[in-house]
Short mmCIF file of C-alpha atoms in Angstrom, two decimals:
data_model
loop_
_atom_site.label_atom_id
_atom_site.label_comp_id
_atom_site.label_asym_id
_atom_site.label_seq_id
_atom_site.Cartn_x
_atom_site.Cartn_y
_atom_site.Cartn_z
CA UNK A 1 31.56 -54.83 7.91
CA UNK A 2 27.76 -55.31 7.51
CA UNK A 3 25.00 -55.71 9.71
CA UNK A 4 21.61 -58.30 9.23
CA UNK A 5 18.76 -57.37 10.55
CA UNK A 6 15.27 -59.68 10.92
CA UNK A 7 13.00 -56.89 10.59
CA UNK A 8 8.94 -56.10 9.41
CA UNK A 9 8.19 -53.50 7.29
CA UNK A 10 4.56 -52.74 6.17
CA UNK A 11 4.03 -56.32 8.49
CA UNK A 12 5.98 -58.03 6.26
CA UNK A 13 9.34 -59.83 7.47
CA UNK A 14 12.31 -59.05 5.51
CA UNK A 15 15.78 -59.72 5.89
CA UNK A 16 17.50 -55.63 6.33
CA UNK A 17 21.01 -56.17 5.25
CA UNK A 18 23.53 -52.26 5.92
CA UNK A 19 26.78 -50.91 5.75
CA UNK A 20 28.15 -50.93 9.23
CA UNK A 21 26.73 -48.39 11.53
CA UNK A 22 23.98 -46.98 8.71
CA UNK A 23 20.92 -48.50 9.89
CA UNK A 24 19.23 -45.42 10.64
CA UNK A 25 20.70 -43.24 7.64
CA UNK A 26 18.99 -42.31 4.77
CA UNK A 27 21.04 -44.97 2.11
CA UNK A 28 20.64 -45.77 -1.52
CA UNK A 29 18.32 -48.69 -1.15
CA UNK A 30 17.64 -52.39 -3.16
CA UNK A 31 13.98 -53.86 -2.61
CA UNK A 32 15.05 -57.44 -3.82
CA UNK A 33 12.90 -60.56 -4.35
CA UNK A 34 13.52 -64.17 -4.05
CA UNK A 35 12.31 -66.94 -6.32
CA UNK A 36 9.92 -69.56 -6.12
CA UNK A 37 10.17 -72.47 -3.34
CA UNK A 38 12.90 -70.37 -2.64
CA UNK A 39 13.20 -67.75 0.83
CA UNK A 40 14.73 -64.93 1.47
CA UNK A 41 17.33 -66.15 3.32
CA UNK A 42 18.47 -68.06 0.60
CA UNK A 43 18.82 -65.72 -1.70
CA UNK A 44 20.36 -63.51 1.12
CA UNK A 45 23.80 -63.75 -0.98
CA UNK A 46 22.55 -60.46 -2.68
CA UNK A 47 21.90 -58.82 0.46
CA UNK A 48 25.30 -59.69 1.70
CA UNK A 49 27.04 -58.31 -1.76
CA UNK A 50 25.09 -55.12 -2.08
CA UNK A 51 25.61 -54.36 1.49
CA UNK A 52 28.99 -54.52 0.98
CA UNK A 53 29.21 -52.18 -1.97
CA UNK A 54 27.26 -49.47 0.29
CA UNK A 55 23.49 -50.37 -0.34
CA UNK A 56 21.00 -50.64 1.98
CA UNK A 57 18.77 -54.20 1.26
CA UNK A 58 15.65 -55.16 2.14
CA UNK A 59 14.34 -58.39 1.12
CA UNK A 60 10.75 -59.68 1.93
CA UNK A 61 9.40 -62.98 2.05
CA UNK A 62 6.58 -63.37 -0.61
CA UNK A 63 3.54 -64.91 0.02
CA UNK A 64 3.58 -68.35 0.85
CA UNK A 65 7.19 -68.47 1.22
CA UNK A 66 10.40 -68.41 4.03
CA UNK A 67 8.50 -67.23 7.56
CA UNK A 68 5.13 -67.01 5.67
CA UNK A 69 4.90 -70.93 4.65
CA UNK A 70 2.55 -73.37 5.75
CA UNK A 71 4.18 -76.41 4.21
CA UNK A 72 1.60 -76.96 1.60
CA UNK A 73 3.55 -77.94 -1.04
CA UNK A 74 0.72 -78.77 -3.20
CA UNK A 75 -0.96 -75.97 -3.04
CA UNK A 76 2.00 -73.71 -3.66
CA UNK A 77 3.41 -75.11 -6.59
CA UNK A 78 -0.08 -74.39 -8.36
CA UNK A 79 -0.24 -70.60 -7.19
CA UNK A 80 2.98 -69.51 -8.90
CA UNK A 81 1.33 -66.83 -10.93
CA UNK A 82 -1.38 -65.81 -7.81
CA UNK A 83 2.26 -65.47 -5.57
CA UNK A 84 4.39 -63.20 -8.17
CA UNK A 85 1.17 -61.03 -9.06
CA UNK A 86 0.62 -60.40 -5.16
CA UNK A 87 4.43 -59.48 -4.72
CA UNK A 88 3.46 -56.44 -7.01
CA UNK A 89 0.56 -55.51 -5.23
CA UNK A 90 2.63 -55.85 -2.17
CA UNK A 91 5.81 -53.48 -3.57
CA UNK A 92 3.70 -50.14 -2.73
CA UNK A 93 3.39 -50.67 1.08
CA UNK A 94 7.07 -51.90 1.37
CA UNK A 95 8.11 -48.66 -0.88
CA UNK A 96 6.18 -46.29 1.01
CA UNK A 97 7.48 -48.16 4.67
CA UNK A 98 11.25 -47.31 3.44
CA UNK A 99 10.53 -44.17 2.70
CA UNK A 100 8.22 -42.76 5.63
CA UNK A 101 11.46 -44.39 7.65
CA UNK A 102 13.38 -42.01 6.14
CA UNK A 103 15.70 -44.80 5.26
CA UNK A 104 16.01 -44.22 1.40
CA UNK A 105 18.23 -41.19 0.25
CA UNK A 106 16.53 -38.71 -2.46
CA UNK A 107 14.36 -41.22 -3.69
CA UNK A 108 17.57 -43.46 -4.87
CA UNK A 109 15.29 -46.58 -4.82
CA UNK A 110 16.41 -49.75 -6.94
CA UNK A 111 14.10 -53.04 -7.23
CA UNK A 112 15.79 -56.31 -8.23
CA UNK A 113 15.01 -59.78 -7.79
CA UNK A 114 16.15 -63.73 -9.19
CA UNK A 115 13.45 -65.80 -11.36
CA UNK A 116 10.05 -65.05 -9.87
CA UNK A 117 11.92 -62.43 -8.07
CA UNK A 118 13.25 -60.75 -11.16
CA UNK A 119 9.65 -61.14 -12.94
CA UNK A 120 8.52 -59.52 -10.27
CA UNK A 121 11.22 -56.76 -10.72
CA UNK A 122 9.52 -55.99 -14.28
CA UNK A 123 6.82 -56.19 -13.56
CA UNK A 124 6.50 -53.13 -10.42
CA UNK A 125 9.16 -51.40 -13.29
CA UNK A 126 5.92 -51.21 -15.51
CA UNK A 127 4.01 -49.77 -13.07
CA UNK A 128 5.89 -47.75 -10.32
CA UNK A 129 7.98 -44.69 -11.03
CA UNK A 130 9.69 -44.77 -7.84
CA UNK A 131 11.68 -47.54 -8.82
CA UNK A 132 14.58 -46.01 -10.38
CA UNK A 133 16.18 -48.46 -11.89
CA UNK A 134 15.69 -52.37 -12.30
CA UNK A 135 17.39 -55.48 -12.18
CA UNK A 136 15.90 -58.65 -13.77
CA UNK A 137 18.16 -61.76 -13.35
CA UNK A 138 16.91 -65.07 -15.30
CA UNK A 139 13.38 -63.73 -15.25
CA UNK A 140 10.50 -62.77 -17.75
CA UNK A 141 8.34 -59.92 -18.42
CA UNK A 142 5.69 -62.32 -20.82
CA UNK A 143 3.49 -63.87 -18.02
CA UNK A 144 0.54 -64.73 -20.52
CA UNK A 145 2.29 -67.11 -22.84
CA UNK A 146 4.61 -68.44 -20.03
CA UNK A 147 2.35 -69.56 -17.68
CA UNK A 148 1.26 -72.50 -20.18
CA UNK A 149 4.77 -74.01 -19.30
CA UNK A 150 5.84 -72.61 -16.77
CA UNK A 151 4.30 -73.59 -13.06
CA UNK A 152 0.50 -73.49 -15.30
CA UNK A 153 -2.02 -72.80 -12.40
CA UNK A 154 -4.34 -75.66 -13.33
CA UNK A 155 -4.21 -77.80 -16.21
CA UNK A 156 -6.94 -77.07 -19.19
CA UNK A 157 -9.02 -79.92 -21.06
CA UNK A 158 -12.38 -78.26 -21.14
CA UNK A 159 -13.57 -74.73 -21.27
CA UNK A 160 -14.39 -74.22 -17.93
CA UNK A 161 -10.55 -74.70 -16.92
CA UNK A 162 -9.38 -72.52 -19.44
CA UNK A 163 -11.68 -69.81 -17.95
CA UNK A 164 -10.37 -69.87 -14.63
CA UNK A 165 -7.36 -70.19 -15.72
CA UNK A 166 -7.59 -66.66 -18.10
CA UNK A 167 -9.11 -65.48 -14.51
CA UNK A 168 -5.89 -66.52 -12.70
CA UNK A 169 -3.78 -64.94 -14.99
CA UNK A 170 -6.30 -61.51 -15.79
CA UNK A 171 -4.26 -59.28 -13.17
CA UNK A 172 -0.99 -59.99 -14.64
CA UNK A 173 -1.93 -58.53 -18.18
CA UNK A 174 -1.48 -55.03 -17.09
CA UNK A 175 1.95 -55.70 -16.34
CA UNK A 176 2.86 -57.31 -18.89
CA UNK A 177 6.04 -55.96 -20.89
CA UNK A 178 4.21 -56.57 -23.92
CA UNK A 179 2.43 -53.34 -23.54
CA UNK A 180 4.38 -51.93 -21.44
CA UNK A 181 7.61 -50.52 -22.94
CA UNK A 182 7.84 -47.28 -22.38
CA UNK A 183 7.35 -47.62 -18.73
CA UNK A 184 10.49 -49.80 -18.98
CA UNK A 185 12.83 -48.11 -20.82
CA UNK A 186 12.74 -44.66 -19.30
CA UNK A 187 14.85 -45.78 -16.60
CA UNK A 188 18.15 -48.38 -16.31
CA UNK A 189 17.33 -51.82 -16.64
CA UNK A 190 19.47 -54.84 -16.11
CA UNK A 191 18.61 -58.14 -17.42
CA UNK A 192 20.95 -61.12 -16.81
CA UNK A 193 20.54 -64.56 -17.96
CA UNK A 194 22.47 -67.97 -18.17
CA UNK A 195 22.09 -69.27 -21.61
CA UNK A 196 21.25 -72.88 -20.74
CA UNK A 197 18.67 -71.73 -18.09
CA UNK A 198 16.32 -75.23 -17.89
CA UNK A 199 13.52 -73.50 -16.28
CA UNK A 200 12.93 -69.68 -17.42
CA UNK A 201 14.53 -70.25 -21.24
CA UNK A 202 16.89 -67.23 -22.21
CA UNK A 203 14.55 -66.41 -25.25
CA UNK A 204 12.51 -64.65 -22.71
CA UNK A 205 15.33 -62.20 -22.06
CA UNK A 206 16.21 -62.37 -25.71
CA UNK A 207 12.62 -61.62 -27.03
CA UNK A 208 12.49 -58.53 -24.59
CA UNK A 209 15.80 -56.96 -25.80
CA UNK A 210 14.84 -57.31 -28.81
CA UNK A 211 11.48 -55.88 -28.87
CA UNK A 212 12.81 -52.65 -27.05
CA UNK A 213 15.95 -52.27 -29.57
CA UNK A 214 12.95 -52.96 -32.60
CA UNK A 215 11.44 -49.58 -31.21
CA UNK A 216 14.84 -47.99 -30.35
CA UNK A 217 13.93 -48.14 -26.49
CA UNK A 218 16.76 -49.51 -25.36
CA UNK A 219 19.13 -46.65 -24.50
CA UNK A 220 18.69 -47.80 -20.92
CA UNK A 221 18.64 -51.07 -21.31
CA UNK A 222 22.14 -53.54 -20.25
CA UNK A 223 21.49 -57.14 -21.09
CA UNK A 224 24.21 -59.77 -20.46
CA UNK A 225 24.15 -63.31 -21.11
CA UNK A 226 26.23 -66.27 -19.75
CA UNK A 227 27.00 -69.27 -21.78
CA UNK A 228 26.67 -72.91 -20.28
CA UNK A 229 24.61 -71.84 -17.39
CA UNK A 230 21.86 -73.48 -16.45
CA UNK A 231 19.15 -71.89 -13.53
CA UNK A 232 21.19 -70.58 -11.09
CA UNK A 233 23.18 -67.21 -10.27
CA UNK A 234 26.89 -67.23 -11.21
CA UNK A 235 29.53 -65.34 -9.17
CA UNK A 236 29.50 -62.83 -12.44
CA UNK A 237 25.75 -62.78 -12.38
CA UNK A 238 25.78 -61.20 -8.65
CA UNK A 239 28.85 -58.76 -9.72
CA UNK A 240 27.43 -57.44 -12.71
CA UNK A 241 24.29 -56.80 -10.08
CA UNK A 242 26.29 -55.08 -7.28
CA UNK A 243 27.85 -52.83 -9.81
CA UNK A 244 24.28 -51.93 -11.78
CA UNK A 245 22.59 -50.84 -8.75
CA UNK A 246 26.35 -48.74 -7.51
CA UNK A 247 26.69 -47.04 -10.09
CA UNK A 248 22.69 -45.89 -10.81
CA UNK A 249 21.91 -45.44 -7.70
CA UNK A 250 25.08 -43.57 -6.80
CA UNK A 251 26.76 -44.84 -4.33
CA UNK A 252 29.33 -42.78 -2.83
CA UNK A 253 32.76 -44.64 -2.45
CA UNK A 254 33.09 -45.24 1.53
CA UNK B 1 21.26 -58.87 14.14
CA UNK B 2 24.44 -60.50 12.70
CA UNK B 3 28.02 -59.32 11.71
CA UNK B 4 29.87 -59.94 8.37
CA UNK B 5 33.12 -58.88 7.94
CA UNK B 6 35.75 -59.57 4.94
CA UNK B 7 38.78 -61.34 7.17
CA UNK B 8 42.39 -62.87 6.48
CA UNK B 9 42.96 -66.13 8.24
CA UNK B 10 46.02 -68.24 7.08
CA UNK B 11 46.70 -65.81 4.66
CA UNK B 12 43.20 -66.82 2.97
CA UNK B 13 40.56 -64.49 2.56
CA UNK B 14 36.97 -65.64 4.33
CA UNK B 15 33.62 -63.97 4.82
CA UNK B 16 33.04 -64.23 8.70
CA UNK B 17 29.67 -63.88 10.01
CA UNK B 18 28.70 -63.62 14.28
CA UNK B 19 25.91 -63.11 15.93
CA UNK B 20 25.75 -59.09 17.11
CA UNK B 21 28.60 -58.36 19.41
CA UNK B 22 30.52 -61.45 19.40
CA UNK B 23 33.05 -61.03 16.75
CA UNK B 24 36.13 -61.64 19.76
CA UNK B 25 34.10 -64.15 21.92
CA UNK B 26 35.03 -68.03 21.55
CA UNK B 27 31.93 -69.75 19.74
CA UNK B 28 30.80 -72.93 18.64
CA UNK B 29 32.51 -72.16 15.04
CA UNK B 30 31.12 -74.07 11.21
CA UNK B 31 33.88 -73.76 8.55
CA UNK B 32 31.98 -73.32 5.35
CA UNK B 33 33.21 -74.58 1.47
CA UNK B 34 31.58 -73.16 -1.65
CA UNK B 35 31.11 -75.18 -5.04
CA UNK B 36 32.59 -75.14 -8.01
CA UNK B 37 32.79 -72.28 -10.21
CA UNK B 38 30.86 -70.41 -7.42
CA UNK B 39 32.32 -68.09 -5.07
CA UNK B 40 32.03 -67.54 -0.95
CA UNK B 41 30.01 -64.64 -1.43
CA UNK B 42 27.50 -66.43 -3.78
CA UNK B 43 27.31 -68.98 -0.92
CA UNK B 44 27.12 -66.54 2.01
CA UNK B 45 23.51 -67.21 2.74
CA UNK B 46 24.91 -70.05 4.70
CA UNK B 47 26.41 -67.96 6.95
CA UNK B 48 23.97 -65.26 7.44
CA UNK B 49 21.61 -68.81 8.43
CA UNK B 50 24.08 -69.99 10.75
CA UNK B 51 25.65 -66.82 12.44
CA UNK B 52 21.26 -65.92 13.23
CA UNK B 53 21.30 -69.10 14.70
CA UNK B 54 24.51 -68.34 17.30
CA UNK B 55 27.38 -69.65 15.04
CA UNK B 56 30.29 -68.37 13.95
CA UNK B 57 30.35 -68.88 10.52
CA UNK B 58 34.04 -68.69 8.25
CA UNK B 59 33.77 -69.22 4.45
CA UNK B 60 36.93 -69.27 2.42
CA UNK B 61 37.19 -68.94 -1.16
CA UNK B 62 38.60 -71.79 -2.68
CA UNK B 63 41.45 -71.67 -4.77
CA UNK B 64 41.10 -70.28 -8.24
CA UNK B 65 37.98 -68.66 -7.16
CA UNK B 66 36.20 -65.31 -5.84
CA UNK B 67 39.12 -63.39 -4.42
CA UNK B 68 40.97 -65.72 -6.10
CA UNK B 69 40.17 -66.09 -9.33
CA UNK B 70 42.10 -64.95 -12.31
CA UNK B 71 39.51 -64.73 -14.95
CA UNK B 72 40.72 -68.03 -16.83
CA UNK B 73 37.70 -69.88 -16.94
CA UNK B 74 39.71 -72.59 -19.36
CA UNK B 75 42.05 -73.49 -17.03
CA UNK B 76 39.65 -73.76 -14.47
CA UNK B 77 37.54 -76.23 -15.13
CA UNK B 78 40.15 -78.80 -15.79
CA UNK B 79 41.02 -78.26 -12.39
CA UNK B 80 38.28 -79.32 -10.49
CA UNK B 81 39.90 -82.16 -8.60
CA UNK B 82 43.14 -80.39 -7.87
CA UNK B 83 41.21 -77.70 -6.24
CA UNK B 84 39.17 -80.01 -3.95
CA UNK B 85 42.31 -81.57 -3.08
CA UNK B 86 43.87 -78.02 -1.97
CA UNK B 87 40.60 -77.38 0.01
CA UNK B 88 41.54 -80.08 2.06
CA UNK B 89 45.44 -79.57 2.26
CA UNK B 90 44.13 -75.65 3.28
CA UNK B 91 42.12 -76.60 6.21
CA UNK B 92 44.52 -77.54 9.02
CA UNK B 93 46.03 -74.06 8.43
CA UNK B 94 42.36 -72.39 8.91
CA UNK B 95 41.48 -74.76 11.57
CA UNK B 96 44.56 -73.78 13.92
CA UNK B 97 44.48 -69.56 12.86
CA UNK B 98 40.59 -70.21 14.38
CA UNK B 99 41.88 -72.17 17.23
CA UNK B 100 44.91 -69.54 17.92
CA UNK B 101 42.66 -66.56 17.67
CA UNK B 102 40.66 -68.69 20.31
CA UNK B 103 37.77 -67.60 18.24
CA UNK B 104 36.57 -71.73 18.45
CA UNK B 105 34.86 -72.55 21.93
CA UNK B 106 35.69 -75.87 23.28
CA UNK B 107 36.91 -77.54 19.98
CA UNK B 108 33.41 -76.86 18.42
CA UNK B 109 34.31 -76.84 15.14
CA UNK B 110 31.90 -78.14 12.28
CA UNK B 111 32.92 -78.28 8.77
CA UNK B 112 30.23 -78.16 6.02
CA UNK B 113 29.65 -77.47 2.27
CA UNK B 114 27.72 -77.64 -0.73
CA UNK B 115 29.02 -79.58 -4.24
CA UNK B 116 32.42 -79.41 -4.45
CA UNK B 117 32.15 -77.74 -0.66
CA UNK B 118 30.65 -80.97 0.66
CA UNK B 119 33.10 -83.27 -1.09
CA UNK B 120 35.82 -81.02 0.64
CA UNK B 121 33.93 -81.41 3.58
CA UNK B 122 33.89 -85.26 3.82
CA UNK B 123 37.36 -85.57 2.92
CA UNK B 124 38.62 -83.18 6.04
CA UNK B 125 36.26 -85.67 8.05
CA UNK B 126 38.53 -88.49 6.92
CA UNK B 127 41.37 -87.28 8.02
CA UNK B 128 40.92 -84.54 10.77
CA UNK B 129 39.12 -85.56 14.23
CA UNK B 130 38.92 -81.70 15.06
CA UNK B 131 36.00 -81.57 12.98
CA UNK B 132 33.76 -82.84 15.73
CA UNK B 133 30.47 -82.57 12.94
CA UNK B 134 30.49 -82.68 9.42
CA UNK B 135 27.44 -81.63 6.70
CA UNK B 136 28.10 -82.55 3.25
CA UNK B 137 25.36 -81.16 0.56
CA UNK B 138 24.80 -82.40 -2.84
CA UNK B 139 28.23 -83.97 -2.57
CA UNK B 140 30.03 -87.29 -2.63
CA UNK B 141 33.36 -89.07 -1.02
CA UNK B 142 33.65 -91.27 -4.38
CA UNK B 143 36.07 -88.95 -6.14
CA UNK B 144 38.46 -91.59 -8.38
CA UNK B 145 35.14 -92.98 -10.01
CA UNK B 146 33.10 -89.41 -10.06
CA UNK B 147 36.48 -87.67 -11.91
CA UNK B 148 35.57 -89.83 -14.95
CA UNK B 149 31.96 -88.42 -15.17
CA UNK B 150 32.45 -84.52 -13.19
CA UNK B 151 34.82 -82.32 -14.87
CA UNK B 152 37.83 -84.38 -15.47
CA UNK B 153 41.12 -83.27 -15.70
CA UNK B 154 42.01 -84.09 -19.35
CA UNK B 155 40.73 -86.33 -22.18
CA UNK B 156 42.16 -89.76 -21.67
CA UNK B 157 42.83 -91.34 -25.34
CA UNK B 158 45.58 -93.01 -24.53
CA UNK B 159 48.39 -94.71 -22.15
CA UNK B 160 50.25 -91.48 -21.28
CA UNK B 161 47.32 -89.41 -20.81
CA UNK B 162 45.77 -91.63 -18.20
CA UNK B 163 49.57 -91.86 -16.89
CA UNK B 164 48.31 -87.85 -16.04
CA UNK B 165 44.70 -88.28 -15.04
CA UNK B 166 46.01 -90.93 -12.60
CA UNK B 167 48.43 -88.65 -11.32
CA UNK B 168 46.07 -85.63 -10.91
CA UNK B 169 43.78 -87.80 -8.79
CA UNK B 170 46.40 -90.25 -6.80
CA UNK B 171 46.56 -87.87 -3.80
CA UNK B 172 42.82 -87.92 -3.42
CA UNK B 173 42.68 -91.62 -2.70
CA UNK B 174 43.45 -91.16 0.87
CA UNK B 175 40.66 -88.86 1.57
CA UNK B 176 38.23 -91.54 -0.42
CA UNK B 177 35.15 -92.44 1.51
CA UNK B 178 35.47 -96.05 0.53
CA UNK B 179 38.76 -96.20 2.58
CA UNK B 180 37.80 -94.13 5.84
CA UNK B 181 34.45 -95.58 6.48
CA UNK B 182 35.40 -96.08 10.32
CA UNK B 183 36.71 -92.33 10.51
CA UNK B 184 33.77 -90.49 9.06
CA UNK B 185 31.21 -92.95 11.33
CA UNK B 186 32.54 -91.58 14.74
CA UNK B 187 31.18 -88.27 14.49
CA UNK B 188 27.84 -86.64 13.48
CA UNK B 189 27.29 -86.47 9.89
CA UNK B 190 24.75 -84.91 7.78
CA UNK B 191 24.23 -85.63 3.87
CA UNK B 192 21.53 -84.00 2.03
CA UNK B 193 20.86 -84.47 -1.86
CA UNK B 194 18.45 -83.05 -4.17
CA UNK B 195 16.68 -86.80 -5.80
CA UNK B 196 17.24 -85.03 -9.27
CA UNK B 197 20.43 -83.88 -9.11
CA UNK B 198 21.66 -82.92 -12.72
CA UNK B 199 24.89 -82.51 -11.74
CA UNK B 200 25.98 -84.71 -8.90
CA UNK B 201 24.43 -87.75 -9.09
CA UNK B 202 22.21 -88.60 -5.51
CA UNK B 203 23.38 -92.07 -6.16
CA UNK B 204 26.61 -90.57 -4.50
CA UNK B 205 25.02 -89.93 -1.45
CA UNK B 206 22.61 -93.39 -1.23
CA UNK B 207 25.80 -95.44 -1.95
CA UNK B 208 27.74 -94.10 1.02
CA UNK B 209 24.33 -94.23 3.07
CA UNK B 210 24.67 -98.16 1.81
CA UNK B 211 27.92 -98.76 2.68
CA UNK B 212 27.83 -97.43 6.24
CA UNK B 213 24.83 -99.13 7.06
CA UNK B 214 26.38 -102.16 5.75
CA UNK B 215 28.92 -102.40 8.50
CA UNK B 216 26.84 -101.20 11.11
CA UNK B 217 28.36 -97.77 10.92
CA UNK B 218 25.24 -95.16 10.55
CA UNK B 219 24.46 -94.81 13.82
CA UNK B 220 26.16 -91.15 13.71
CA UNK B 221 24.43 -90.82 10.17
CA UNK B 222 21.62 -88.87 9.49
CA UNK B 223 20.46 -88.76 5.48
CA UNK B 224 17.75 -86.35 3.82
CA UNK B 225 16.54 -86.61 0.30
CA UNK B 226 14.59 -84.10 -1.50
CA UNK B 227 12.24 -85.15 -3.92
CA UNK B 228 11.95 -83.51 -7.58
CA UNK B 229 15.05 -81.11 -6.74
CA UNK B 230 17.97 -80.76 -9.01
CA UNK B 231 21.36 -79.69 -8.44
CA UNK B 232 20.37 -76.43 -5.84
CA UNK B 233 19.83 -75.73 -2.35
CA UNK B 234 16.35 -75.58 -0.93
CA UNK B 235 15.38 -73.76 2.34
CA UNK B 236 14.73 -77.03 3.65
CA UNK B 237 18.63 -78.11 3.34
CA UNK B 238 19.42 -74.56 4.75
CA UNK B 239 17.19 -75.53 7.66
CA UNK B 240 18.70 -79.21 8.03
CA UNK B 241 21.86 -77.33 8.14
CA UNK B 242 21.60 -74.78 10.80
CA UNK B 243 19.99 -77.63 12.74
CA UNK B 244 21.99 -79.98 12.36
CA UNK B 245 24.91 -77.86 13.56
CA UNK B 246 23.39 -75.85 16.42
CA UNK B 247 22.37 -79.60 18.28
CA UNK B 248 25.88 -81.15 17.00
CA UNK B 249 28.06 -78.31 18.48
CA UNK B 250 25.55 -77.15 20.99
CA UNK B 251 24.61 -73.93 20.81
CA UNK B 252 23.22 -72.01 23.84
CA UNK B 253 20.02 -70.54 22.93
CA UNK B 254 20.56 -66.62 23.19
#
């Protein structure tokens, strides 16, 4: 049995998914994140799996999305990359929440998240320690070239637009994996994508695995495809998650 | 908070989500059907929205999948129809282990589902009254036409094989919307489609939204479409959802 909790941390609502009974015992512990238009009750799924296999799960809302929506549509859909860069700046205060609780067990501290969710994954791997290891399901650590397709925050005819849009996307650099590689292979890191993926192409995955293995950083590094699968988390997808964060987080058998 | 437990009913395993403390007390109950080549787990943020909003939720696997899966995806998807079809031969068995356990309060059952779930779900409408309200997402009720187009049984070249494609999908004509319009127009019913749905066309939904207006029969009938989605779930289906069934089967505010 597990037990859902609605619950703030750091003021921000998350879903608090535990083994029966755990709630206030120090537990290996996933920090996962949602995608875009998406909640965090819909992607509660992983919650409900990790649970299961002994994990406690927290799962915020980002910005903008689930209890902190307004219903502007319009506006949201333009603030993709404003959104996933304040998720990073908001993983410190949920980190340091969890662990002042005393709710995380000898710093076993995993961070894993779908689409925006997983690119937000990478991208607190690059920069935060603390996360121990990191699972990145159909996501991207390249934010510079792949905000011109994906979700663009404005569209560019004339210099002016192309500055703000640089401006937009000027906090992300630092994350990105591009310079980053090190800081991502010292530690287990999952990436999982469906082949056919018609929104976050597979290359992404693809041109990460294969810039790590080009520098022989990828001791750490578990990448599985899926063939024929489009956007969207396969039963083998959420498995293959469940058993990453079990096994480096070390969860004891119940 | 909310319960989830891994439960046997009918000899079929379900994920069965309640609202804190009320895993033995009757309750306005939604049986829950996942989609194809998904699993009940990968679909369990259905129940963790339902069971916060009062319900008991139980989600079976369908046959051939999650728990019961063997691993041979090749088989599989030639058996799309044939599973839909045991779906709905499986619920009268699930429907009375509820009933017996008097876990159902008052005969408020709901049956819902997403994809190949809300197919299954209109075609238990057709045929059982006990499901007092029915929610059918991203589905249809037109399954002799759809099985040419959605992951048909076999290759039909010639006489003999459509002798077998015929065969597969004769014991689904009963359960066809186009026959039952009368016995899925007595009771609440909730369709929801995604406008760009890649996989299931929304045309499904708008031609059974035609046809019961037709006759005069939508008065039970309440349709959403969501522009620019594809085949997925939204949180604003989730939310049409748990609405939808907390006013159709009443649920007492806590």
């Amino acid at each position: 049995m597990i037990e859902i909790y609605t619950e703030s941390f750091a003021g921000i609502e998350t879903l608090h998914a535990v083994p029966a009974g755990k709630k206030y015992q120090p537990l290996p512990c996933v920090l996962f994140y949602h995608g875009f238009t998406s909640s965090r009750t819909v992607y509660s799924y992983f919650a409900v799996a990790l649970a299961q296999a002994g994990l406690r799960v927290v799962m915020p809302d980002a910005a903008r999305h689930g209890a902190r929506y307004d219903g502007d549509e319009k506006t949201r859909i333009r603030q993709f990359w404003q959104i996933l860069h304040q998720n990073m700046l908001e993983f410190p205060a949920l980190r340091d929440a969890l662990v002042e609780a005393r709710l995380v067990s000898e710093g076993r501290l995993g961070v894993g998240g779908a689409s925006m969710g997983g690119m937000t994954a990478l991208g607190v791997m690059t920069h935060y320690p603390q996360a121990r290891s990191v699972a990145c399901l159909m996501g991207s650590g390249y934010y510079l070239s792949l905000a011109h397709t994906l979700f663009p925050p404005l569209e560019v005819h004339n210099p002016e637009q192309q500055r703000q849009f640089d401006e937009i996307l000027r906090p992300l650099a630092a994350y990105e994996v591009r310079h980053q590689l090190a800081n991502i292979a010292d530690r287990p890191l999952l990436l999982w994508h469906g082949e056919e993926d018609d929104v976050v192409p597979a290359m992404e995955t693809r041109r990460l695995q294969q810039a790590l293995q080009a520098q022989g950083l990828d001791g750490n590094l578990t990448c599985l495809w899926q063939p024929g699968v489009k956007h969207r988390i396969t039963p083998e997808a959420l498995d293959a998650t469940v058993r990453f964060f079990a096994t480096t987080l070390q969860v004891t058998p119940a």
